[in-house]
CSV table of C-alpha atoms in Angstrom, one decimal:
chain,number,residue,atom,x,y,z
C,47,UNK,CA,84.9,81.1,24.9
C,48,UNK,CA,88.5,79.8,25.0
C,49,UNK,CA,90.0,79.4,21.6
C,50,UNK,CA,90.2,75.6,22.0
C,51,UNK,CA,86.5,75.3,23.1
C,52,UNK,CA,84.0,73.6,20.9
C,53,UNK,CA,80.4,74.9,21.1
C,54,UNK,CA,77.8,72.2,20.6
C,55,UNK,CA,74.8,73.8,22.2
C,56,UNK,CA,73.3,75.7,19.3
C,57,UNK,CA,69.8,74.6,20.3
C,58,UNK,CA,70.2,76.8,23.4
C,59,UNK,CA,71.4,79.9,21.5
C,60,UNK,CA,73.6,80.9,18.6
C,61,UNK,CA,76.1,83.7,18.2
C,62,UNK,CA,75.0,86.7,16.2
C,63,UNK,CA,76.2,86.4,12.6
C,64,UNK,CA,78.6,89.3,11.9
C,65,UNK,CA,76.6,90.1,8.8
C,66,UNK,CA,73.5,90.5,11.0
C,67,UNK,CA,75.3,92.7,13.4
C,68,UNK,CA,76.4,95.0,10.6
C,69,UNK,CA,72.8,95.5,9.6
C,70,UNK,CA,71.8,96.2,13.2
C,71,UNK,CA,74.5,98.7,14.2
C,72,UNK,CA,73.1,101.9,12.4
C,73,UNK,CA,69.8,101.5,14.4
C,74,UNK,CA,71.7,101.8,17.7
C,75,UNK,CA,73.4,105.1,16.6
C,76,UNK,CA,72.5,107.4,13.6
C,77,UNK,CA,69.1,105.7,13.0
C,78,UNK,CA,68.1,105.6,16.7
C,79,UNK,CA,64.8,107.4,16.4
C,80,UNK,CA,61.5,106.3,17.9
C,81,UNK,CA,59.6,104.7,14.9
C,82,UNK,CA,56.3,106.3,16.2
C,83,UNK,CA,57.8,109.8,15.8
C,84,UNK,CA,56.7,111.8,12.7
C,85,UNK,CA,60.0,113.7,12.2
C,86,UNK,CA,62.7,112.5,9.8
C,87,UNK,CA,64.8,110.6,12.4
C,88,UNK,CA,61.8,108.7,13.6
C,89,UNK,CA,60.6,107.9,10.1
C,90,UNK,CA,64.1,106.7,9.3
C,91,UNK,CA,63.7,104.1,12.1
C,92,UNK,CA,60.2,103.4,10.8
C,93,UNK,CA,61.6,102.6,7.4
C,94,UNK,CA,63.9,100.0,9.0
C,95,UNK,CA,61.0,98.5,10.9
C,96,UNK,CA,58.9,98.3,7.8
C,97,UNK,CA,61.7,96.7,5.9
C,98,UNK,CA,62.1,94.1,8.6
C,99,UNK,CA,58.4,93.3,8.9
C,100,UNK,CA,58.1,93.0,5.1
C,101,UNK,CA,61.2,90.8,4.9
C,102,UNK,CA,59.9,88.5,7.6
C,103,UNK,CA,56.5,88.3,6.0
C,104,UNK,CA,57.9,87.3,2.7
C,105,UNK,CA,60.0,84.6,4.2
C,106,UNK,CA,57.0,83.1,6.0
C,107,UNK,CA,54.6,83.5,3.1
C,108,UNK,CA,52.2,85.8,5.0
C,109,UNK,CA,51.1,89.4,5.0
C,110,UNK,CA,53.2,92.0,7.0
C,111,UNK,CA,50.1,92.9,9.1
C,112,UNK,CA,49.8,89.3,10.2
C,113,UNK,CA,53.1,89.6,12.2
C,114,UNK,CA,53.2,90.7,15.9
C,115,UNK,CA,56.8,91.5,16.9
C,116,UNK,CA,57.6,90.3,20.4
C,117,UNK,CA,60.4,89.9,22.9
C,118,UNK,CA,60.9,86.3,22.0
C,119,UNK,CA,59.2,82.9,21.7
C,120,UNK,CA,58.2,82.7,25.3
C,121,UNK,CA,56.1,85.8,25.0
C,122,UNK,CA,54.8,84.6,21.6
C,123,UNK,CA,53.8,81.1,22.9
C,124,UNK,CA,52.1,82.6,25.9
C,125,UNK,CA,50.2,85.1,23.7
C,126,UNK,CA,49.1,82.4,21.4
C,127,UNK,CA,47.9,79.8,23.9
C,128,UNK,CA,46.4,82.2,26.5
C,129,UNK,CA,45.2,84.7,23.9
C,130,UNK,CA,43.1,82.2,22.0
C,131,UNK,CA,41.8,80.6,25.2
C,132,UNK,CA,40.7,83.8,26.8
C,133,UNK,CA,39.1,85.1,23.6
C,134,UNK,CA,36.8,82.1,23.5
C,135,UNK,CA,36.1,82.3,27.3
C,136,UNK,CA,34.9,85.9,26.8
C,137,UNK,CA,33.1,85.4,23.5
C,138,UNK,CA,32.1,81.8,22.9
C,139,UNK,CA,32.5,80.0,26.3
C,140,UNK,CA,30.7,76.9,25.1
C,141,UNK,CA,33.5,76.5,22.5
C,142,UNK,CA,36.5,77.7,24.5
C,143,UNK,CA,37.1,75.6,27.6
C,144,UNK,CA,39.6,73.0,26.3
C,145,UNK,CA,43.2,73.2,25.1
C,146,UNK,CA,45.3,70.5,23.5
C,147,UNK,CA,49.1,70.5,23.7
C,148,UNK,CA,51.7,67.8,23.3
C,149,UNK,CA,53.7,66.3,26.1
C,150,UNK,CA,57.0,67.4,24.6
C,151,UNK,CA,56.3,71.1,24.2
C,152,UNK,CA,58.7,73.7,25.5
C,153,UNK,CA,57.8,74.9,29.0
C,154,UNK,CA,56.7,78.2,27.5
C,155,UNK,CA,53.7,76.3,26.1
C,156,UNK,CA,53.2,73.7,28.8
C,157,UNK,CA,53.3,76.3,31.7
C,158,UNK,CA,51.0,78.6,29.8
C,159,UNK,CA,48.5,75.8,29.5
C,160,UNK,CA,49.0,74.9,33.2
C,161,UNK,CA,48.3,78.6,34.1
C,162,UNK,CA,45.0,78.3,32.2
C,163,UNK,CA,44.0,75.3,34.4
C,164,UNK,CA,44.0,77.6,37.4
C,165,UNK,CA,41.2,79.6,35.7
C,166,UNK,CA,39.0,76.6,35.0
C,167,UNK,CA,40.2,75.6,31.5
C,168,UNK,CA,40.8,72.0,30.8
C,169,UNK,CA,44.0,70.8,29.1
C,170,UNK,CA,44.6,67.5,27.3
C,171,UNK,CA,48.3,66.5,26.9
C,172,UNK,CA,49.0,64.2,23.9
C,173,UNK,CA,51.8,61.7,24.3
C,174,UNK,CA,54.5,61.0,21.6
C,175,UNK,CA,55.3,57.6,20.2
C,176,UNK,CA,58.5,56.0,21.3
C,177,UNK,CA,60.5,57.9,18.6
C,178,UNK,CA,59.2,61.2,19.9
C,179,UNK,CA,56.6,61.8,17.1
C,180,UNK,CA,53.2,63.3,17.9
C,181,UNK,CA,50.9,61.2,15.7
C,182,UNK,CA,48.0,63.0,14.1
C,183,UNK,CA,45.6,60.3,15.2
C,184,UNK,CA,46.6,60.9,18.8
C,185,UNK,CA,45.8,64.6,18.5
C,186,UNK,CA,42.5,63.8,16.7
C,187,UNK,CA,41.5,61.5,19.6
C,188,UNK,CA,42.1,64.4,22.1
C,189,UNK,CA,39.8,66.9,20.2
C,190,UNK,CA,36.4,67.8,21.8
C,191,UNK,CA,33.5,70.1,20.8
C,192,UNK,CA,34.9,72.7,23.2
C,193,UNK,CA,38.5,72.6,22.0
C,194,UNK,CA,39.7,76.1,21.1
C,195,UNK,CA,43.4,75.6,20.3
C,196,UNK,CA,45.9,72.9,19.5
C,197,UNK,CA,49.6,73.6,20.0
C,198,UNK,CA,52.2,71.2,18.7
C,199,UNK,CA,55.8,72.3,18.0
C,200,UNK,CA,57.4,72.0,14.5
C,201,UNK,CA,60.5,70.3,15.9
C,202,UNK,CA,61.5,69.4,19.4
C,203,UNK,CA,64.2,71.4,21.1
C,204,UNK,CA,65.7,68.4,23.0
C,205,UNK,CA,65.5,65.4,20.8
C,206,UNK,CA,65.1,67.1,17.4
C,207,UNK,CA,62.1,65.2,16.2
C,208,UNK,CA,60.3,66.9,13.3
C,209,UNK,CA,56.5,66.8,13.8
C,210,UNK,CA,53.8,66.2,11.1
C,211,UNK,CA,52.4,69.7,11.6
C,212,UNK,CA,50.5,69.9,8.3
C,213,UNK,CA,48.6,66.6,9.0
C,214,UNK,CA,47.8,67.7,12.6
C,215,UNK,CA,46.7,71.1,11.4
C,216,UNK,CA,44.4,69.6,8.8
C,217,UNK,CA,42.5,67.6,11.4
C,218,UNK,CA,42.1,70.4,13.8
C,219,UNK,CA,41.2,73.1,11.3
C,220,UNK,CA,38.6,70.8,9.8
C,221,UNK,CA,36.9,71.1,13.2
C,222,UNK,CA,37.2,74.9,13.3
C,223,UNK,CA,40.0,74.7,15.9
C,224,UNK,CA,42.9,77.2,16.0
C,225,UNK,CA,46.3,75.7,15.4
C,226,UNK,CA,49.6,77.0,16.9
C,227,UNK,CA,53.1,75.8,16.3
C,228,UNK,CA,56.3,76.7,18.2
C,229,UNK,CA,58.7,76.8,15.2
C,230,UNK,CA,61.7,78.1,17.2
C,231,UNK,CA,64.0,75.1,16.5
C,232,UNK,CA,62.8,74.6,12.9
C,233,UNK,CA,63.8,78.0,11.7
C,234,UNK,CA,66.6,77.6,9.2
C,235,UNK,CA,66.2,73.9,9.1
C,236,UNK,CA,62.9,73.6,7.1
C,237,UNK,CA,60.4,75.7,5.3
C,238,UNK,CA,58.1,77.7,7.5
C,239,UNK,CA,55.6,78.8,4.9
C,240,UNK,CA,52.5,79.3,7.0
C,241,UNK,CA,50.2,78.2,4.2
C,242,UNK,CA,52.2,75.0,3.6
C,243,UNK,CA,52.1,74.3,7.3
C,244,UNK,CA,48.4,75.3,7.4
C,245,UNK,CA,48.7,76.9,10.8
C,246,UNK,CA,47.0,79.9,12.3
C,247,UNK,CA,49.7,80.9,14.7
C,248,UNK,CA,53.5,80.4,14.6
C,249,UNK,CA,56.2,81.5,17.1
C,250,UNK,CA,59.9,82.3,16.4
C,251,UNK,CA,62.8,83.6,18.4
C,252,UNK,CA,65.8,85.3,16.6
C,253,UNK,CA,68.6,84.0,18.8
C,254,UNK,CA,68.1,80.4,17.6
C,255,UNK,CA,69.1,81.4,14.0
C,256,UNK,CA,72.1,83.7,14.5
C,257,UNK,CA,70.1,86.7,15.4
C,258,UNK,CA,70.0,88.8,18.6
C,259,UNK,CA,68.4,87.7,21.9
C,260,UNK,CA,65.3,89.3,23.2
C,261,UNK,CA,63.3,89.5,20.0
C,262,UNK,CA,60.8,87.2,18.3
C,263,UNK,CA,57.5,87.2,16.5
C,264,UNK,CA,54.0,85.6,16.5
C,265,UNK,CA,52.4,85.1,13.1
C,266,UNK,CA,48.6,85.5,13.5
C,267,UNK,CA,46.5,84.5,10.5
C,268,UNK,CA,43.8,87.1,9.7
C,269,UNK,CA,40.6,86.7,11.6
C,270,UNK,CA,42.2,84.3,14.1
C,271,UNK,CA,40.3,84.9,17.4
C,272,UNK,CA,42.8,86.1,20.0
C,273,UNK,CA,42.7,88.4,23.1
C,274,UNK,CA,45.6,90.7,23.1
C,275,UNK,CA,47.5,90.8,26.4
C,276,UNK,CA,49.8,93.8,26.4
C,277,UNK,CA,48.2,97.2,26.1
C,278,UNK,CA,49.9,100.6,25.8
C,279,UNK,CA,50.6,103.1,23.1
C,280,UNK,CA,48.9,101.3,20.2
C,281,UNK,CA,52.1,99.8,18.6
C,282,UNK,CA,51.7,96.7,16.5
C,283,UNK,CA,48.3,97.8,15.4
C,284,UNK,CA,47.2,98.0,19.1
C,285,UNK,CA,48.0,94.3,19.5
C,286,UNK,CA,51.1,94.8,21.6
C,287,UNK,CA,51.9,98.1,23.2
C,288,UNK,CA,55.5,99.3,23.7
C,289,UNK,CA,58.1,101.0,21.6
C,290,UNK,CA,59.4,98.6,19.0
C,291,UNK,CA,63.0,97.4,19.5
C,292,UNK,CA,64.1,98.4,16.0
C,293,UNK,CA,67.8,97.2,16.0
C,294,UNK,CA,66.8,93.7,17.2
C,295,UNK,CA,63.8,93.4,14.9
C,296,UNK,CA,66.0,94.4,11.9
C,297,UNK,CA,68.6,91.8,13.1
C,298,UNK,CA,65.9,89.1,13.3
C,299,UNK,CA,64.8,89.8,9.7
C,300,UNK,CA,68.4,89.8,8.4
C,301,UNK,CA,69.2,86.6,10.3
C,302,UNK,CA,66.1,84.7,9.0
C,303,UNK,CA,66.8,85.9,5.4
C,304,UNK,CA,70.4,84.4,5.7
C,305,UNK,CA,69.1,81.2,7.3
C,306,UNK,CA,66.6,80.6,4.5
C,307,UNK,CA,69.0,81.5,1.8
C,308,UNK,CA,71.7,79.2,3.1
C,309,UNK,CA,69.4,76.5,4.4
C,310,UNK,CA,70.0,73.7,1.9
C,311,UNK,CA,73.8,73.9,2.0
C,312,UNK,CA,73.8,74.1,5.8
C,313,UNK,CA,71.5,71.2,6.2
C,314,UNK,CA,73.4,68.9,3.9
C,315,UNK,CA,76.7,69.6,5.7
C,316,UNK,CA,75.1,69.3,9.2
C,317,UNK,CA,73.4,66.0,8.5
C,318,UNK,CA,76.7,64.5,7.5
C,319,UNK,CA,78.4,65.8,10.7
C,320,UNK,CA,75.4,64.8,12.8
C,321,UNK,CA,75.4,61.3,11.6
C,322,UNK,CA,79.2,61.0,12.0
C,323,UNK,CA,78.9,62.2,15.6
C,324,UNK,CA,76.1,59.7,16.4
C,325,UNK,CA,77.8,56.7,14.8
C,326,UNK,CA,81.2,57.6,16.4
C,327,UNK,CA,79.7,57.6,19.9
C,328,UNK,CA,77.3,54.7,19.5
C,329,UNK,CA,80.0,52.5,18.1
C,330,UNK,CA,82.5,53.2,20.9
C,331,UNK,CA,80.3,53.7,24.0
C,332,UNK,CA,78.3,50.6,25.1
C,333,UNK,CA,74.8,50.9,26.7
C,334,UNK,CA,74.0,54.1,24.9
C,335,UNK,CA,70.8,55.0,23.1
C,336,UNK,CA,69.8,57.6,20.6
C,337,UNK,CA,66.8,59.5,21.7
C,338,UNK,CA,64.3,60.6,19.0
C,339,UNK,CA,63.6,59.4,15.5
C,340,UNK,CA,66.8,58.3,13.7
C,341,UNK,CA,66.1,60.2,10.5
C,342,UNK,CA,63.0,62.5,11.1
C,343,UNK,CA,65.1,64.8,13.2
C,344,UNK,CA,66.7,68.2,12.9
C,345,UNK,CA,69.9,68.1,10.8
C,346,UNK,CA,72.0,69.4,13.7
C,347,UNK,CA,70.5,67.5,16.7
C,348,UNK,CA,72.1,64.6,18.6
C,349,UNK,CA,70.5,63.4,21.9
C,350,UNK,CA,72.0,60.4,23.6
C,351,UNK,CA,71.4,58.7,27.0
C,352,UNK,CA,74.2,56.8,28.7
C,353,UNK,CA,73.4,54.1,31.3
C,354,UNK,CA,75.2,54.6,34.6
C,355,UNK,CA,76.0,58.3,34.0
C,356,UNK,CA,74.6,61.4,35.7
C,357,UNK,CA,74.1,64.0,33.0
C,358,UNK,CA,75.1,67.0,35.0
C,359,UNK,CA,78.4,65.3,36.0
C,360,UNK,CA,79.0,64.5,32.4
C,361,UNK,CA,78.4,68.1,31.3
C,362,UNK,CA,80.8,69.5,33.9
C,363,UNK,CA,83.6,67.1,32.9
C,364,UNK,CA,83.0,68.0,29.2
C,365,UNK,CA,83.1,71.7,30.0
C,366,UNK,CA,86.5,71.3,31.7
C,367,UNK,CA,87.7,69.6,28.5
C,368,UNK,CA,86.4,72.4,26.3
C,369,UNK,CA,83.1,71.0,25.0
C,370,UNK,CA,80.0,73.1,25.6
C,371,UNK,CA,76.9,70.9,25.5
C,372,UNK,CA,73.6,70.5,27.5
C,373,UNK,CA,71.4,67.8,28.9
C,374,UNK,CA,68.2,69.2,27.5
C,375,UNK,CA,66.5,72.6,27.3
C,376,UNK,CA,68.7,75.5,28.4
C,377,UNK,CA,65.6,76.8,30.3
C,378,UNK,CA,65.7,73.8,32.6
C,379,UNK,CA,69.4,74.0,33.6
C,380,UNK,CA,69.7,73.4,37.3
C,381,UNK,CA,66.6,71.3,37.6
C,382,UNK,CA,67.1,68.0,39.4
C,383,UNK,CA,64.0,66.5,37.6
C,384,UNK,CA,64.6,64.3,34.5
C,385,UNK,CA,63.7,65.8,31.2
C,386,UNK,CA,59.9,65.8,30.6
C,387,UNK,CA,60.6,65.1,27.0
C,388,UNK,CA,62.6,62.0,27.7
C,389,UNK,CA,60.2,60.7,30.3
C,390,UNK,CA,57.4,61.2,27.8
C,391,UNK,CA,59.3,58.8,25.5
C,392,UNK,CA,59.1,56.2,28.2
C,393,UNK,CA,62.6,56.4,29.6
C,394,UNK,CA,63.1,55.7,33.3
C,395,UNK,CA,64.3,58.5,35.5
C,396,UNK,CA,67.9,57.1,35.8
C,397,UNK,CA,68.5,56.8,32.1
C,398,UNK,CA,66.7,60.1,31.4
C,399,UNK,CA,69.1,61.8,33.8
C,400,UNK,CA,72.0,60.4,31.8
C,401,UNK,CA,71.2,62.3,28.7
C,402,UNK,CA,73.5,64.5,26.6
C,403,UNK,CA,72.3,67.0,23.9
C,404,UNK,CA,74.9,68.0,21.3
C,405,UNK,CA,73.6,70.5,18.7
C,406,UNK,CA,75.8,71.6,15.9
C,407,UNK,CA,76.0,75.0,14.2
C,408,UNK,CA,76.6,76.4,10.7
C,409,UNK,CA,80.3,76.8,11.5
C,410,UNK,CA,81.0,73.5,13.2
C,411,UNK,CA,83.9,71.7,11.5
C,412,UNK,CA,84.7,68.1,10.8
C,413,UNK,CA,87.8,68.4,13.1
C,414,UNK,CA,85.6,69.6,15.9
C,415,UNK,CA,83.3,66.6,15.5
C,416,UNK,CA,86.3,64.2,15.5
C,417,UNK,CA,87.6,65.8,18.8
C,418,UNK,CA,84.1,65.8,20.3
C,419,UNK,CA,83.7,62.0,19.7
C,420,UNK,CA,87.0,61.3,21.4
C,421,UNK,CA,86.3,63.5,24.4
C,422,UNK,CA,82.7,62.1,24.9
C,423,UNK,CA,83.9,58.5,24.7
C,424,UNK,CA,86.7,59.1,27.2
C,425,UNK,CA,84.6,61.2,29.5
C,426,UNK,CA,81.7,58.7,29.7
C,427,UNK,CA,84.1,55.9,30.5
C,428,UNK,CA,85.8,58.0,33.2
C,429,UNK,CA,82.5,59.1,34.8
C,430,UNK,CA,81.2,55.5,34.8
C,431,UNK,CA,84.5,54.3,36.4
C,432,UNK,CA,84.4,57.0,39.1
C,433,UNK,CA,80.7,56.2,39.8
C,434,UNK,CA,81.5,52.5,40.2
C,435,UNK,CA,79.1,51.7,37.4
C,436,UNK,CA,79.0,48.0,36.3
C,437,UNK,CA,77.8,48.9,32.8
């Protein structure tokens, strides 16, 4: 990044915290051994792996053996949704033909569910209310005797809405249905104690909370029925074959520990900056709407739609002025289709395409927010003028 740039896309990825990198470095060099090896060098790496797994388990309120270490949330989400569905297909087909997901899930969940349809599974998609909240009653209405899994994210990656996971989980688990939550965006913003959430499966990805890319986890409550998908040398208790990426796993544990320890202070500061950013833009840019619930949202998330503006054009202009932002999920960059999250809220294609997501980070400053407000206000006005918008 240029020194003058302002990074406001922390929902897409975060920089590795220097404190996390420091913990990781020895496992790239003097502690590089294969953790499955029995000699000292391998067991030194194993000690790091065990420390990481124990640390992560303590932070999530679960047992270390209930964690499956993965390459990231996409793998974790696929393993959760497909693994539970296929277990039921093979073992209790009368109870395993139906999957329930929300309409605002990340594509890692939605596309996994769509893949199951190709094999004869049925999928019900629950719509959000206009504020982007998945109401428990809507999930309850979608449940069937053959429902095997419900997957609803903790907090939405585009509009930041925080979902009533505990209430949803209570309804599903009362019917004996497995509950999965994609908690990627919620890490570091809210408690992820798995018993408090009352979930059976939970996905995380380290690069969303100042850890390295390419590593994540899936929490799997004991006795949760799941068909493992990756076979090999017996790592992860024969649940996921492949040599563990010790440096990245250690980094994930260190990053989550810092995020939890600093959560309250970060959240308080970020809420103040978030609200200042929202108010500053809404007050000065006409025909602008805030997407998502005004208060039940992540402390760092701002998602706005501007009438008469094309989102991609806005982003390119902001980038030239040193503001890094997005129009939605980073995984959808380059798509000409409007955000599936915003259309699920009832926004028309034109206004949905005019969206801007600004997500703050732990090091975002008040001065950066002041500058961002001014740049966004000026840029929207210029883009509208060049487009001949009558707004």
